[in-house]
Each structure stands twice: as C-alpha cells, then as structure tokens.
Coordinates of C-alpha atoms and ligand atoms in Angstrom, one line a residue:
X1284 CA 51.2 8.9 76.4
X1285 CA 54.0 7.7 78.6
X1286 CA 56.9 5.4 76.5
X1287 CA 56.1 1.8 76.2
X1288 CA 58.6 -0.6 77.8
X1289 CA 58.7 -2.6 74.8
X1290 CA 59.1 -0.8 71.3
X1291 CA 60.0 -1.5 67.7
X1292 CA 61.1 1.7 65.7
X1293 CA 61.3 2.0 62.6
X1294 CA 63.7 4.3 60.5
X1295 CA 61.8 4.8 57.5
X1296 CA 65.1 7.4 56.1
X1297 CA 67.1 4.0 56.1
X1298 CA 64.2 2.5 54.1
X1299 CA 64.7 5.1 51.7
X1300 CA 68.5 4.9 51.8
X1301 CA 68.3 1.3 51.2
X1302 CA 65.9 1.8 48.2
X1303 CA 68.3 4.0 46.7
X1304 CA 71.5 1.6 47.2
X1305 CA 68.7 -1.3 45.5
X1306 CA 67.8 1.2 42.4
X1307 CA 71.7 2.0 42.0
X1308 CA 72.2 -1.7 41.4
X1309 CA 69.3 -1.7 39.4
X1310 CA 70.4 0.1 36.8
X1311 CA 67.5 0.4 34.2
X1312 CA 65.1 -1.6 35.9
X1313 CA 62.5 -0.6 38.0
X1314 CA 62.0 -1.5 42.1
X1315 CA 59.1 -2.7 43.2
X1316 CA 59.5 -3.2 46.7
X1317 CA 58.1 -6.3 48.8
X1318 CA 55.7 -5.6 51.7
X1319 CA 54.7 -8.4 52.7
X1320 CA 53.9 -9.8 56.1
X1321 CA 53.1 -6.0 56.9
X1322 CA 56.3 -5.0 55.7
X1323 CA 58.4 -7.9 56.8
X1324 CA 57.0 -6.6 60.4
X1325 CA 58.0 -2.9 60.0
X1326 CA 54.6 -1.2 58.8
X1327 CA 53.3 -2.0 55.0
X1328 CA 51.8 1.2 54.6
X1329 CA 54.4 3.2 56.2
X1330 CA 57.2 1.4 54.4
X1331 CA 55.6 1.1 50.8
X1332 CA 55.1 5.3 51.2
X1333 CA 58.9 5.9 52.4
X1334 CA 60.1 3.4 49.4
X1335 CA 57.7 5.2 46.6
X1336 CA 59.1 8.7 47.9
X1337 CA 62.5 7.4 47.5
X1338 CA 62.2 6.2 43.9
X1339 CA 60.5 2.8 44.1
X1340 CA 58.0 2.2 41.3
X1341 CA 55.9 -0.8 42.5
X1342 CA 54.7 -2.5 45.7
X1343 CA 54.3 -6.2 45.9
X1344 CA 52.3 -8.2 48.4
X1345 CA 51.3 -11.7 48.9
X1346 CA 47.7 -11.8 49.3
X1347 CA 44.7 -9.9 48.3
X1348 CA 43.8 -9.0 51.4
X1349 CA 47.1 -7.0 52.0
X1350 CA 47.4 -5.2 49.0
X1351 CA 43.3 -3.8 49.2
X1352 CA 44.5 -2.7 53.1
X1353 CA 47.4 -0.9 51.4
X1354 CA 44.9 1.0 48.8
X1355 CA 42.8 1.8 51.5
X1356 CA 45.9 3.3 52.9
X1357 CA 46.1 5.8 50.1
X1358 CA 48.9 4.2 48.0
X1359 CA 48.3 4.4 44.5
X1360 CA 51.4 2.9 42.9
X1361 CA 50.9 -0.5 41.3
X1362 CA 50.6 -3.5 43.8
X1363 CA 50.9 -6.8 43.1
X1364 CA 49.4 -9.5 45.2
X1365 CA 51.0 -13.2 44.1
X1366 CA 49.9 -15.8 46.8
X1367 CA 46.1 -16.6 47.0
X1368 CA 43.6 -19.6 47.0
X1369 CA 41.2 -19.7 44.4
X1370 CA 38.5 -18.4 46.4
X1371 CA 40.2 -15.6 47.5
X1372 CA 38.5 -11.9 47.5
X1373 CA 39.6 -11.4 43.9
X1374 CA 36.5 -9.0 43.3
X1375 CA 38.0 -6.7 45.9
X1376 CA 41.2 -7.0 44.7
X1377 CA 40.1 -6.3 40.9
X1378 CA 37.9 -3.1 42.3
X1379 CA 41.0 -1.5 44.5
X1380 CA 42.8 -2.2 41.1
X1381 CA 45.2 -4.8 42.2
X1382 CA 47.5 -6.4 40.2
X1383 CA 46.7 -10.1 40.3
X1384 CA 49.4 -13.1 40.4
X1385 CA 48.3 -16.4 38.9
X1386 CA 49.6 -19.7 39.5
X1387 CA 47.5 -21.9 37.9
X1388 CA 44.5 -21.9 35.3
X1389 CA 41.7 -22.4 38.0
X1390 CA 43.0 -19.5 39.6
X1391 CA 42.7 -17.6 36.4
X1392 CA 39.2 -18.9 35.9
X1393 CA 38.2 -17.4 39.0
X1394 CA 40.1 -13.9 38.6
X1395 CA 37.7 -14.0 35.1
X1396 CA 35.1 -14.7 36.7
X1397 CA 35.0 -11.8 39.3
X1398 CA 35.8 -9.8 36.5
X1399 CA 32.7 -10.4 34.1
X1400 CA 30.5 -9.8 37.5
X1401 CA 32.0 -6.6 38.2
X1402 CA 32.1 -5.9 34.6
X1403 CA 35.8 -4.4 34.7
X1404 CA 38.7 -5.9 33.2
X1405 CA 41.0 -7.7 35.9
X1406 CA 45.1 -7.1 35.4
X1407 CA 47.0 -10.0 35.6
X1408 CA 50.5 -11.4 35.8
X1409 CA 51.5 -14.7 35.7
X1410 CA 54.1 -16.3 38.0
X1411 CA 55.8 -19.2 36.4
X1412 CA 57.7 -22.1 38.5
X1413 CA 61.4 -22.0 36.9
X1414 CA 62.6 -24.5 39.6
X1415 CA 61.9 -23.1 43.1
X1416 CA 58.9 -26.2 42.8
X1417 CA 56.4 -23.9 45.0
X1418 CA 54.0 -21.8 44.1
X1419 CA 53.7 -20.9 39.9
X1420 CA 52.5 -22.6 36.8
X1421 CA 54.8 -25.6 35.8
X1422 CA 55.8 -25.4 32.5
X1423 CA 53.3 -28.8 31.7
X1424 CA 50.5 -26.6 33.1
X1425 CA 51.1 -23.2 30.8
X1426 CA 49.8 -23.9 27.6
X1427 CA 46.7 -24.7 29.1
X1428 CA 47.0 -21.1 31.1
X1429 CA 48.3 -19.3 28.1
X1430 CA 45.1 -20.9 25.9
X1431 CA 42.7 -19.8 28.4
X1432 CA 44.8 -16.2 28.7
X1433 CA 44.6 -15.3 25.3
X1434 CA 40.8 -15.9 25.3
X1435 CA 40.2 -13.5 28.1
X1436 CA 42.7 -10.8 26.6
X1437 CA 40.9 -11.2 23.5
X1438 CA 37.5 -10.7 24.8
X1439 CA 38.8 -7.4 27.4
X1440 CA 38.3 -9.4 30.5
X1441 CA 41.9 -9.4 31.4
X1442 CA 44.8 -7.2 30.7
X1443 CA 47.9 -9.3 30.6
X1444 CA 51.0 -7.1 32.6
X1445 CA 53.4 -9.4 33.6
X1446 CA 55.3 -12.7 33.7
X1447 CA 57.8 -13.6 36.6
X1448 CA 59.3 -16.1 38.9
X1449 CA 61.4 -16.5 42.0
X1450 CA 64.6 -17.9 42.3
X1451 CA 65.3 -20.7 44.6
X1452 CA 69.1 -20.0 45.1
X1453 CA 69.8 -16.5 44.9
X1454 CA 71.9 -16.0 48.2
X1455 CA 74.6 -18.4 46.0
X1456 CA 75.0 -16.2 43.2
X1457 CA 77.2 -18.3 41.2
X1458 CA 75.2 -21.6 41.6
X1459 CA 74.1 -22.7 38.3
X1460 CA 70.2 -22.9 39.4
X1461 CA 70.2 -19.6 39.3
X1462 CA 71.3 -19.6 35.3
X1463 CA 69.1 -22.8 34.8
X1464 CA 66.1 -20.9 36.0
X1465 CA 66.9 -17.9 34.0
X1466 CA 66.9 -20.0 31.1
X1467 CA 63.6 -21.6 31.8
X1468 CA 62.3 -18.2 32.9
X1469 CA 63.1 -17.1 29.0
X1470 CA 61.4 -20.2 27.6
X1471 CA 58.6 -19.3 29.4
X1472 CA 58.3 -15.6 28.1
X1473 CA 59.0 -16.9 24.6
X1474 CA 56.3 -19.1 24.7
X1475 CA 53.9 -16.6 25.8
X1476 CA 55.2 -14.3 23.0
X1477 CA 54.3 -17.1 20.4
X1478 CA 50.9 -17.3 21.5
X1479 CA 50.6 -13.5 20.9
X1480 CA 50.7 -12.8 24.7
X1481 CA 53.7 -10.3 24.9
X1482 CA 53.7 -9.1 29.0
X1483 CA 54.4 -5.6 29.3
X1484 CA 57.2 -6.6 31.6
X1485 CA 59.1 -9.5 33.2
X1486 CA 60.5 -9.8 36.6
X1487 CA 62.8 -12.4 38.6
X1488 CA 65.2 -10.9 41.2
X1489 CA 64.8 -10.9 44.9
X1490 CA 67.0 -9.0 47.0
X1491 CA 70.2 -11.3 46.7
X1492 CA 70.0 -11.8 43.0
X1493 CA 69.4 -7.7 42.7
X1494 CA 72.4 -7.1 44.5
X1495 CA 74.8 -9.9 42.9
X1496 CA 73.2 -10.8 39.6
X1497 CA 72.8 -7.7 37.6
X1498 CA 71.9 -9.5 34.4
X1499 CA 68.9 -11.3 36.1
X1500 CA 67.3 -7.8 36.5
X1501 CA 65.3 -8.1 33.8
X1502 CA 62.4 -5.2 33.7
X1503 CA 62.3 -4.8 37.4
X1504 CA 63.6 -6.1 40.4
X1505 CA 61.7 -7.5 43.4
X1506 CA 63.4 -7.0 46.8
X1507 CA 62.1 -7.6 50.1
X1508 CA 64.7 -7.9 52.9
X1509 CA 67.2 -5.5 51.8
X1510 CA 65.2 -2.8 51.7
X1511 CA 64.6 -3.4 55.4
X1512 CA 68.5 -2.8 55.5
X1513 CA 69.5 -6.9 56.5
X1514 CA 71.6 -8.2 54.1
X1515 CA 70.0 -11.3 51.7
X1516 CA 73.9 -12.7 51.8
X1517 CA 75.2 -11.7 55.7
X1518 CA 78.4 -14.3 54.7
X1519 CA 79.3 -11.8 51.6
X1520 CA 78.5 -8.2 52.4
X1521 CA 76.0 -5.5 54.1
X1522 CA 76.4 -4.0 50.6
X1523 CA 76.0 -0.6 52.3
X1524 CA 72.3 -1.3 53.7
X1525 CA 71.2 0.2 57.1
X1526 CA 68.6 -2.0 59.4
X1527 CA 65.4 0.0 59.9
X1528 CA 64.2 -1.7 62.9
X1529 CA 65.1 -0.9 66.6
X1530 CA 64.0 -3.2 68.9
X1531 CA 64.1 -1.7 72.3
X1532 CA 62.8 -1.9 76.1
X1533 CA 63.2 0.2 79.1
X1534 CA 65.1 -1.0 82.2
X1535 CA 62.1 -1.8 84.5
X1536 CA 64.4 -2.2 87.7
X1537 CA 68.1 -2.8 88.5
X1538 CA 69.1 -4.8 92.0
X1539 CA 72.0 -6.5 93.4
X1540 CA 72.8 -10.3 93.0
X1541 CA 74.7 -12.0 95.9
X1542 CA 77.5 -14.4 95.1
X1543 CA 76.2 -17.9 94.6
X1544 CA 72.5 -17.1 93.7
X1545 CA 70.6 -18.2 90.8
X1546 CA 69.1 -15.8 88.5
X1547 CA 65.8 -16.9 86.7
X1548 CA 63.6 -20.1 86.3
X1549 CA 65.8 -23.3 86.3
X1550 CA 69.0 -21.1 87.6
X1551 CA 70.7 -21.7 84.9
X1552 CA 72.8 -19.1 85.7
X1553 CA 74.6 -18.5 89.1
X1554 CA 76.5 -15.6 90.2
X1555 CA 80.4 -16.2 90.7
X1556 CA 80.7 -13.0 92.8
X1557 CA 78.5 -10.1 93.8
X1558 CA 76.6 -8.3 90.8
X1559 CA 74.1 -5.9 89.7
X1560 CA 71.8 -7.2 86.8
X1561 CA 68.9 -5.0 84.9
X1562 CA 65.7 -6.7 84.4
X1563 CA 64.1 -6.3 81.1
X1564 CA 60.4 -6.3 80.4
X1565 CA 61.0 -8.4 77.4
X1566 CA 60.1 -11.8 76.7
X1567 CA 59.3 -14.8 74.2
X1568 CA 55.6 -13.2 73.9
X1569 CA 56.9 -9.9 72.7
X1570 CA 59.2 -12.0 70.6
X1571 CA 62.9 -12.5 72.2
X1572 CA 63.6 -16.1 71.6
X1573 CA 63.8 -18.3 74.5
X1574 CA 66.2 -20.2 72.9
X1575 CA 68.4 -17.4 72.8
X1576 CA 68.5 -17.3 76.3
X1577 CA 72.2 -16.8 77.5
X1578 CA 73.3 -16.3 74.0
X1579 CA 72.8 -12.7 73.4
X1580 CA 73.7 -9.4 74.8
X1581 CA 71.8 -5.6 75.0
X1582 CA 73.3 -2.3 74.4
X1583 CA 72.7 -0.6 77.4
X1584 CA 74.5 2.7 79.6
X1585 CA 76.9 2.5 76.7
X1586 CA 78.1 -1.0 76.5
X1587 CA 77.0 -4.2 75.5
X1588 CA 75.3 -6.4 78.7
X1589 CA 75.0 -10.0 78.3
X1590 CA 71.8 -11.4 78.9
X1591 CA 72.0 -14.3 81.8
X1592 CA 69.3 -17.3 82.7
X1593 CA 66.4 -18.0 81.0
X1594 CA 64.2 -15.4 78.9
X1595 CA 60.7 -15.8 80.4
X1596 CA 57.5 -14.7 78.7
X1597 CA 57.6 -11.2 79.4
X1598 CA 61.4 -10.5 80.6
X1599 CA 65.0 -11.3 80.7
X1600 CA 68.0 -10.2 83.2
X1601 CA 71.2 -8.8 82.1
X1602 CA 74.2 -8.4 84.0
X1603 CA 75.7 -5.3 84.9
X1604 CA 78.7 -6.4 86.5
X1605 CA 80.4 -5.6 90.0
X1606 CA 80.6 -2.3 89.1
X1607 CA 78.7 0.5 89.5
X1608 CA 77.5 1.2 85.5
X1609 CA 74.9 4.1 86.2
X1610 CA 71.8 2.1 84.8
X1611 CA 68.8 3.3 86.1
X1612 CA 65.2 2.3 85.8
X1613 CA 63.6 3.6 82.6
X1614 CA 67.2 3.6 80.6
X1615 CA 66.4 2.0 77.3
X1616 CA 68.2 -1.0 76.2
X1617 CA 69.1 -1.9 72.8
X1618 CA 68.2 -5.5 71.9
X1619 CA 69.3 -5.1 68.1
X1620 CA 69.3 -1.9 65.7
X1621 CA 71.2 -0.3 63.1
X1622 CA 73.8 1.7 64.9
X1623 CA 77.5 0.5 64.9
X1624 CA 78.4 -1.4 68.0
X1625 CA 74.4 -2.1 69.0
X1626 CA 73.7 -5.6 68.6
X1627 CA 72.6 -6.5 65.2
X1628 CA 69.4 -8.9 63.9
X1629 CA 72.1 -10.9 62.1
X1630 CA 73.8 -11.6 65.4
X1631 CA 70.6 -13.1 66.7
X1632 CA 70.1 -15.4 63.3
X1633 CA 73.5 -16.5 63.7
X1634 CA 72.7 -17.9 67.5
X1635 CA 69.7 -19.2 66.4
X1636 CA 70.5 -20.9 63.2
X1637 CA 68.1 -19.0 61.5
X1638 CA 67.8 -16.3 59.1
X1639 CA 67.4 -12.2 59.7
X1640 CA 64.1 -12.6 57.7
X1641 CA 62.7 -14.4 60.6
X1642 CA 64.1 -12.0 63.8
X1643 CA 62.6 -8.9 61.9
X1644 CA 59.5 -10.4 61.9
X1645 CA 59.1 -11.9 65.4
X1646 CA 58.8 -8.9 67.6
X1647 CA 55.2 -8.6 68.6
X1648 CA 52.6 -8.6 71.4
X1649 CA 53.1 -6.1 73.7
X1650 CA 55.9 -3.9 71.6
X1651 CA 54.5 -1.1 70.2
X1652 CA 55.8 -0.3 66.6
X1653 CA 56.5 3.7 65.7
X1654 CA 58.1 5.4 62.6
X1655 CA 61.1 7.7 62.5
X1656 CA 61.8 10.3 59.6
X1657 CA 60.6 9.5 56.1
X1658 CA 56.8 10.8 54.4
X1659 CA 54.3 10.3 56.2
Ligands
LIG551 C1 59.4 -12.4 49.3 C2 59.5 -12.5 48.1 C3 60.6 -11.7 47.3 C4 61.3 -10.7 48.4 O1 62.7 -11.8 48.9 P1 63.8 -11.0 49.4 O2 64.7 -12.2 49.8 O3 63.2 -10.6 50.9 O4 64.3 -10.3 48.6 C5 60.5 -11.6 46.2 N1 59.5 -11.9 45.3 C6 58.5 -13.2 45.9 C7 57.6 -13.8 44.9 C8 58.5 -13.3 46.9 O5 57.8 -14.0 47.7

C-alpha cells in the first residue's frame, strides 16, 4: 500500500517508557492506564497492550462500550468503565467482566437488575464526588448508595471492588483544593467502612497528581495524558515523558510564488519576495485547526518551515524561502511529534489557548493511524 498523504504514527515504545516513568512515581501503587476516547486518539487496544506489557495493571475507560471493545480485542486485565447513563448496556459489561463505576443509586440499581437477569455477580466501583462537582456520588447521596450496596453485596449480586474520585485542580499541585478533596475522599472511605463495606482498593490520582503528589497515590494511580507522553503541567516540567504521537503529511507539490502574490483564501499572506512554497495535503477536516492559520511551522527538509495563509479544509501551504531547499513532492512534513527540534503538540496548544489533550484528540478524517514498536 502506498504511504497515505496524512498519517498519525504512534510509537508504542514511547507508551512503554511513559508507563515506566509513571510506575516509578507510583511507588507501591499500581498503575491503571486510561484509554478513553480511543486512547486519547492513539488507539485504545494497542496502547492498552503496550502499557500492560510495560507493567500497568489495569485499564480505565469512560463507557461500557469502550471497555467491551477492549475485551473483544483480547485485553484480559481488569477494565473499569466510569461514565454511563442508567440505560447503558450493563449486561454486556457484566458478561465481559468489566468493572462498573457507579455514580448514583439509580445506576447501582440498574447494574444490579442486569446482574440478577444474567445470574452473575457484577463488579462495582463507587465514584464519589469530592469537589469536582461533575460526575460522582455527592456526600448527601452516599448513605442511600451504601445502604443499597450493602444489600447487594450481602446477597451476592455485587462484588465491591473500589472507591475512587477525580481531582479538579491537580495541575496546581499545591492548591489547597487538592488537600480538601483528599480529606473528603478519606471521609467517604471511612463512611463505607463504617457500613462494613471495605473496598478492595481506593484510587484518586490522575497524571498531574501521579507526577507531583505521591501522597495521593493510594492503591493505584490513574494516568491518561502522561501515558501518551504529554505533560499535564507543561509550565512545570516535561517529567521525562516522550510524546507517542507524530502527526505528519507528505508534500503534494512545490512551486514558486512571485513577490506581491497572495497565498490561500482571503490572501491573508502576501509574498514580500519571490519564494518557494510547499503544499501540504492536511487541513481542518484532518485535525489541523483553522485558528492556527499563520501561527505554526512544520519540520520539513531538515528545518522549521512557517505555515502561511489560511489553513483550508484539505490543505495548507508552508514557505520554504527564496533559496533552494531540496524539498520535493512526497517528502514528509512533521506537523507535530516527539523528536527534539520537531514541532510539539504543546506549541499548538499554546498558540490556540487550549491544552495538549485537545491537540492529540484532533487528528482524524483522512489521517491513517499506524503503530510502531511495542508488543503488538
Ligand atoms: C480522564 C480521566 C483520568 C486521566 O486524566 P489525565 O489528566 O489524562 O491523567 C483519570 N480519571 C478519570 C476519572 C478521568 O476521567
């Protein structure tokens, strides 16, 4: 098959490296690798396999559907799913031995109904709200949930696996909100134990907390973005992580543009001198955000080349300058990647006023994803 014009290349050896970095920070705590949203667009099954081979013990997803897909792909490690409506396919989750994260009494009842119908025990974790005020069981609803859980555990409908919560401000490690969430978390754990409901494990830390707050690691850390090699606190450090994703495209053509000529829609860029430009066949339909127009560069022909004019749906143009560069049609342009000198996803995030998470989730459309390295 000929090389596609636009590619997402995911380095599974970088994933393995990042898991080892995280495991070092985790101390005695286990590592659950979060592969929601198709592994932050890196390929959930491939990332899960590489991460487990590198020492991760568990896998985290949002929906039951994502979790069941990983089972179908042959992942046998524990998989937790934590964001589901009450009418989610809990039966499918129970049959696939997925650990179901529950955030409300009604959800717990729905899980129990599915378990009884199947004649199987459901594995349940309680997600508690310690201050994010998004998903999670609020403290006022916790007694009701515990009462129901107590009955379901007693009659064998449910196995109570874990109690967990999610941090709101972990990217500001010293912010007192983190300590308040820890204290509330411990209150939830104590309340469960008082009802005779002892979780097998408790977990709280996302990437930022895993890397900066070892005191919040509890029994397991739950990193996402750091697994993919991007820093959860870029202004603080890269934490020795290696970006796993390279977004690249092949030059479609190289041409001369005369001084005074405008390039791309709206002629937002006018050549000040005779120059050579390269046409890159990737646009906003492929995950190159249009607001980046004129504000990024690609690695091409051994140097950074500024992007000029508007980014279009299918293509954009870079300026190669007045002198001969040797760049030819078919050459690979790195939009962002992990090698030093190459543009970094963080640069796009900074230019757009967003976070690196959104940047790696963007490549799509015609971009073909392939994987390198790892145990595939
Ligand atoms: C997404 C998510 C994580 C991982 O967060 P990162 O900031 O990517 O490390 C952990 N836990 C929950 C509940 C999540 O939704």
